[in-house]
mmCIF file of C-alpha atoms in Angstrom:
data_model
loop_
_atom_site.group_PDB
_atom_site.id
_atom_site.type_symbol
_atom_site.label_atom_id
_atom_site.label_comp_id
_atom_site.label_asym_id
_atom_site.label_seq_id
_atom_site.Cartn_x
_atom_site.Cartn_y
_atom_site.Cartn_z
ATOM 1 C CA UNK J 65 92.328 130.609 -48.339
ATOM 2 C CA UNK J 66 93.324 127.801 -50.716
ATOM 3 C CA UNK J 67 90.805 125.903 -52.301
ATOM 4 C CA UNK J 68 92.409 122.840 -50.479
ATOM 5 C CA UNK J 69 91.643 124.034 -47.397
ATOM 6 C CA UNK J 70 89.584 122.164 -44.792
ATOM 7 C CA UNK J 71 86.314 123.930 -45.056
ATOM 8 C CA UNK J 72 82.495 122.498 -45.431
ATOM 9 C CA UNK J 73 79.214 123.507 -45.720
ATOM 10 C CA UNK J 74 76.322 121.888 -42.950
ATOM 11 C CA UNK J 75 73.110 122.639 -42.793
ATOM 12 C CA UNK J 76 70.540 120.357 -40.465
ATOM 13 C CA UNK J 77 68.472 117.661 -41.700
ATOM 14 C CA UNK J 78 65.898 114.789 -40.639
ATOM 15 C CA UNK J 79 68.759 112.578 -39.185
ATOM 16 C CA UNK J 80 70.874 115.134 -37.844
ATOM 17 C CA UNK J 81 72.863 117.348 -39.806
ATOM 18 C CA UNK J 82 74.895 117.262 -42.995
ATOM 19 C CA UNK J 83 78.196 117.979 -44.363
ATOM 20 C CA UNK J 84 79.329 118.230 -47.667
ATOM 21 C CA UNK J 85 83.061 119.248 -48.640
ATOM 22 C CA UNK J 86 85.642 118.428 -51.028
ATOM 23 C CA UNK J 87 88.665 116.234 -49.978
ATOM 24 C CA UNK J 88 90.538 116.734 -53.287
ATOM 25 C CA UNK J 89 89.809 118.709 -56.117
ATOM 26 C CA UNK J 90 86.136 117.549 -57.885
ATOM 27 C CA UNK J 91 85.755 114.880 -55.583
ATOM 28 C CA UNK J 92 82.650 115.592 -53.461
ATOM 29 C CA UNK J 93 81.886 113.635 -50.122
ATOM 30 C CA UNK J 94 78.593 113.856 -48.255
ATOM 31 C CA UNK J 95 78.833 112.541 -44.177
ATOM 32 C CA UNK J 96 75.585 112.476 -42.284
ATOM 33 C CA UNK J 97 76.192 113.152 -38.137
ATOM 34 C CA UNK J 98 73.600 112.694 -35.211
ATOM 35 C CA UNK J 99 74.870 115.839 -33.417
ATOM 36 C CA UNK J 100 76.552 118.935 -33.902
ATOM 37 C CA UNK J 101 79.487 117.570 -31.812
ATOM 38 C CA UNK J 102 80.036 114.325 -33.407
ATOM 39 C CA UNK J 103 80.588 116.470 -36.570
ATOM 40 C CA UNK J 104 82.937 119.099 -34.650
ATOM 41 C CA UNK J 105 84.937 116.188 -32.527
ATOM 42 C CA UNK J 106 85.123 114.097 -36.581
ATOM 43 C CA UNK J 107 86.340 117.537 -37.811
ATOM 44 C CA UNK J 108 88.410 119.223 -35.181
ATOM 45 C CA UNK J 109 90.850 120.520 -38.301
ATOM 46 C CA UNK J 110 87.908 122.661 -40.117
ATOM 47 C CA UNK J 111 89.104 125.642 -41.018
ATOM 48 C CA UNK J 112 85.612 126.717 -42.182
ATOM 49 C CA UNK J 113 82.175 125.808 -41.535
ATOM 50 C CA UNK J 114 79.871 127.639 -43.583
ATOM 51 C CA UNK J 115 76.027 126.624 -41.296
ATOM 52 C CA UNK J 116 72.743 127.687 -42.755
ATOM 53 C CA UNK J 117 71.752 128.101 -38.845
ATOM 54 C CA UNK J 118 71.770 131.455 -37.132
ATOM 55 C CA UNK J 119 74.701 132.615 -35.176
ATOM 56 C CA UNK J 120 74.927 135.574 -32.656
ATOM 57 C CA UNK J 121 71.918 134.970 -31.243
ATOM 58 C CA UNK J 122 70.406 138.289 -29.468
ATOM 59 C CA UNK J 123 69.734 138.445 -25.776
ATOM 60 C CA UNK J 124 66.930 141.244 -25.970
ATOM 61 C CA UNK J 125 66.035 144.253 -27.745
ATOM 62 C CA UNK J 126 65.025 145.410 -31.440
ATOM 63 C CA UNK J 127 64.635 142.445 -33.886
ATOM 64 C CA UNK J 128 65.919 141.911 -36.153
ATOM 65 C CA UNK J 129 69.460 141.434 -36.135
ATOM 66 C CA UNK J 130 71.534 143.577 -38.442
ATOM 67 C CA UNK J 131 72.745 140.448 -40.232
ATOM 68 C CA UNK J 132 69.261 139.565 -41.167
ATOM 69 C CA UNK J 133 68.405 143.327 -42.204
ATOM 70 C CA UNK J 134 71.545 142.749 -44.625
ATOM 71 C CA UNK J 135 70.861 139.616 -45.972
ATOM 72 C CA UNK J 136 67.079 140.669 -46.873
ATOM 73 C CA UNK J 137 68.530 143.223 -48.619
ATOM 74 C CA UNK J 138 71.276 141.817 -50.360
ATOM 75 C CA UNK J 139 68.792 139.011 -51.852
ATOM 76 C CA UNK J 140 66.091 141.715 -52.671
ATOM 77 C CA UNK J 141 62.571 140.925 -53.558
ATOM 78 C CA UNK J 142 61.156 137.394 -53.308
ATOM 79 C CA UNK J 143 64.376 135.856 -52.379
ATOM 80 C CA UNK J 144 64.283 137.408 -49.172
ATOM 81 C CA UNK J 145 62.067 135.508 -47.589
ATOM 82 C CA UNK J 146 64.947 132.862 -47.261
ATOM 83 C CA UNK J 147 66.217 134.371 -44.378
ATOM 84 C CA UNK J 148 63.585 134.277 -41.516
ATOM 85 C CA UNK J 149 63.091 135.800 -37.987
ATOM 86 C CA UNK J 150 65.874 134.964 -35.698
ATOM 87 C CA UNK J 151 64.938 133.852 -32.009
ATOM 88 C CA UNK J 152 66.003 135.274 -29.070
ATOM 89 C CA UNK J 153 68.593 133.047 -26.786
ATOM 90 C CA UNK J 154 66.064 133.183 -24.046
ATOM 91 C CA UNK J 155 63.497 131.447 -26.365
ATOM 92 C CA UNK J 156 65.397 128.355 -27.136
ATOM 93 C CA UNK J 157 65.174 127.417 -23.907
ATOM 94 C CA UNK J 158 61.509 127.084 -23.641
ATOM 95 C CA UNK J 159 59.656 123.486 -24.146
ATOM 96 C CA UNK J 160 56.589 124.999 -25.987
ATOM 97 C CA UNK J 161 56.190 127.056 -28.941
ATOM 98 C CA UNK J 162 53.757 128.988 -26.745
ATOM 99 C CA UNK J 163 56.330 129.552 -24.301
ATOM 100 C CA UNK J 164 59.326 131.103 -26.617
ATOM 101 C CA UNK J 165 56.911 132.533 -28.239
ATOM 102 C CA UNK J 166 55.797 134.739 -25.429
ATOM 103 C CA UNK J 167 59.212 135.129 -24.281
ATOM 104 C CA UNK J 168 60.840 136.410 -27.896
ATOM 105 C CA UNK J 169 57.964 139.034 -27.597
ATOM 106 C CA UNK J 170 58.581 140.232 -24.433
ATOM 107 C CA UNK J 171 62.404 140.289 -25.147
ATOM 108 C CA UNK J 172 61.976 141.746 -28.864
ATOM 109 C CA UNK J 173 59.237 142.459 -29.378
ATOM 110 C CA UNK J 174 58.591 139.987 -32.259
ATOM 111 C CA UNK J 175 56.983 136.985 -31.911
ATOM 112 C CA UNK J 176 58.530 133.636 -33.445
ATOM 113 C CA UNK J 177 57.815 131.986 -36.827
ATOM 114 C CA UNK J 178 56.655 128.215 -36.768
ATOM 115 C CA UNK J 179 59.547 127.941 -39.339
ATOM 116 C CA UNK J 180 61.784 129.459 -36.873
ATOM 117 C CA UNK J 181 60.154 127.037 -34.310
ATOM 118 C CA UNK J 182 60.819 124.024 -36.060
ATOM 119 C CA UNK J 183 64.610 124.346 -36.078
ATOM 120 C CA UNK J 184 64.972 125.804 -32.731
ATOM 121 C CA UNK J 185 66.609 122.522 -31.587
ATOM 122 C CA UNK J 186 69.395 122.977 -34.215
ATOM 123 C CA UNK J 187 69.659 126.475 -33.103
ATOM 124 C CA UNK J 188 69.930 125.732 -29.873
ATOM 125 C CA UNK J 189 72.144 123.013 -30.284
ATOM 126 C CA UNK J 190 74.944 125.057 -32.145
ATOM 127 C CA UNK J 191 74.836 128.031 -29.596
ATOM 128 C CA UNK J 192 75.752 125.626 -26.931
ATOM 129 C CA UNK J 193 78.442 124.118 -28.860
ATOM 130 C CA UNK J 194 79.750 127.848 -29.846
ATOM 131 C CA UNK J 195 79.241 128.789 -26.375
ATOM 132 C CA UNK J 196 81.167 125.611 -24.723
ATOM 133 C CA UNK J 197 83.703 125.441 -27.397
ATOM 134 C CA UNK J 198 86.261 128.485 -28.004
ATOM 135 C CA UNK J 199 88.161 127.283 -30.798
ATOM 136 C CA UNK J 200 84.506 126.738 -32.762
ATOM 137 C CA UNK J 201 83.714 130.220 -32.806
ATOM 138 C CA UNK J 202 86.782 131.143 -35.234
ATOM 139 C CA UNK J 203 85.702 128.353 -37.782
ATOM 140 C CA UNK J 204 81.192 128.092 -37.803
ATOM 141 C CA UNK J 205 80.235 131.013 -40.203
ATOM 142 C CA UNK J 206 76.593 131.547 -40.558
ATOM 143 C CA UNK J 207 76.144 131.142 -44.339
ATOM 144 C CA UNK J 208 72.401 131.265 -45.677
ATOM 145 C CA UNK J 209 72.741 129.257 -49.118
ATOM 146 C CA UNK J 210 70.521 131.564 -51.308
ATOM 147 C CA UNK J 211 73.308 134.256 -50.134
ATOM 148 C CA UNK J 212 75.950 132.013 -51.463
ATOM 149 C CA UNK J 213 74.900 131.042 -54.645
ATOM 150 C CA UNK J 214 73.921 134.636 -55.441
ATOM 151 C CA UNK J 215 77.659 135.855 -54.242
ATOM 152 C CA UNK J 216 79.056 132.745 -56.275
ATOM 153 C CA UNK J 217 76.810 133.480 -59.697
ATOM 154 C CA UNK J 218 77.159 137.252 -59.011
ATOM 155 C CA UNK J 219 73.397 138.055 -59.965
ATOM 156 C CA UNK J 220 69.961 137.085 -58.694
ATOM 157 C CA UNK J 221 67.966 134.093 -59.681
ATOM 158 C CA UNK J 222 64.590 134.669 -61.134
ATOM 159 C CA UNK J 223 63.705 131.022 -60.197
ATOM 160 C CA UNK J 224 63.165 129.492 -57.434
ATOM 161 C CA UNK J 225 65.170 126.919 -56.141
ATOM 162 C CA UNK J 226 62.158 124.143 -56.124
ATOM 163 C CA UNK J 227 62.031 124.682 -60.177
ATOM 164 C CA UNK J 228 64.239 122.790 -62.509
ATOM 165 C CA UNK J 229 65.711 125.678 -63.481
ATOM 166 C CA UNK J 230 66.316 127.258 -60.317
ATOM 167 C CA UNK J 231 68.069 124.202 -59.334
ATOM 168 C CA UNK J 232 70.292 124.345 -62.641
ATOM 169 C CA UNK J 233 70.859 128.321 -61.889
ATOM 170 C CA UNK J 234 72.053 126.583 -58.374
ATOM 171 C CA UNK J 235 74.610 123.883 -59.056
ATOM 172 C CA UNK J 236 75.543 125.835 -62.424
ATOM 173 C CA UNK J 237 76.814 128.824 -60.243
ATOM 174 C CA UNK J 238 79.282 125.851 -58.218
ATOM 175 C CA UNK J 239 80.396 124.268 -61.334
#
């Protein structure tokens, strides 16, 4: 893929969700979107969406996914804890954290992180778009940032990225 192409990288936030990508070459732009479908139906030409929100969501059995098992290893040590417990499909569906909770462990056997808890709405809102929308299953990638700027700066960080100098490890391995 060309470095021109049409991709971005989303992630959700306190309005909504946001996208960052780069029209032309150094030149950055940053949109801000309610929903997951107002960014989709702005961006029906994405090539690539790189989401730091789980995707392939399990319907039952062991937890955790192999994706998670892969990325905890990848990142090693205390960078690991970046990627956390992926719910269930069943459990998004609940209106209580009590509720999913009891259902992830009777479908998984795990039991669900408040972290995990407290984005379940995001989660929940990209599975429906990936499950009502074909053509956005070829183009959302799930893309955990700590992955990315490891793969991008080809070794680990020994900060983290709160520090100042995890955050110059960060945007030094996109410069």
């Amino acid at each position: 893929m060309s470095r021109s192409a049409n991709c971005f990288g989303i992630d959700g936030c306190k309005a909504g969700w946001v996208s960052v990508y780069e029209p032309n070459p150094l030149k950055w732009e940053i949109e801000i979107f309610t929903t997951i479908e107002e960014f989709w139906n702005t961006h029906p030409n994405a090539e690539v969406v790189l989401i730091d929100i789980p995707i392939g969501l399990i319907d039952g059995g062991p937890s955790p996914r192999s994706a998670d098992v892969a990325a905890r290893k990848y990142l090693k040590g205390k960078h690991s804890s970046s990627i956390f417990p992926t719910p269930c499909r069943a459990a998004l569906y609940k209106p209580t954290y009590q509720e999913a909770n009891k259902i992830n462990r009777e479908k998984t056997g795990k039991g669900l992180s408040k972290q995990t808890w407290n984005i379940m709405g995001k989660i929940r809102e990209l599975d429906i778009l990936l499950q009502e929308n074909k053509t956005s299953r070829n183009v959302f990638y799930e893309a955990g940032p700590e992955l990315c700027f490891m793969t991008l700066a080809d070794k680990s960080f020994n900060y983290y990225k709160k520090t100042e100098e995890g955050l110059k490890n960060r945007l030094n391995s996109i410069m």
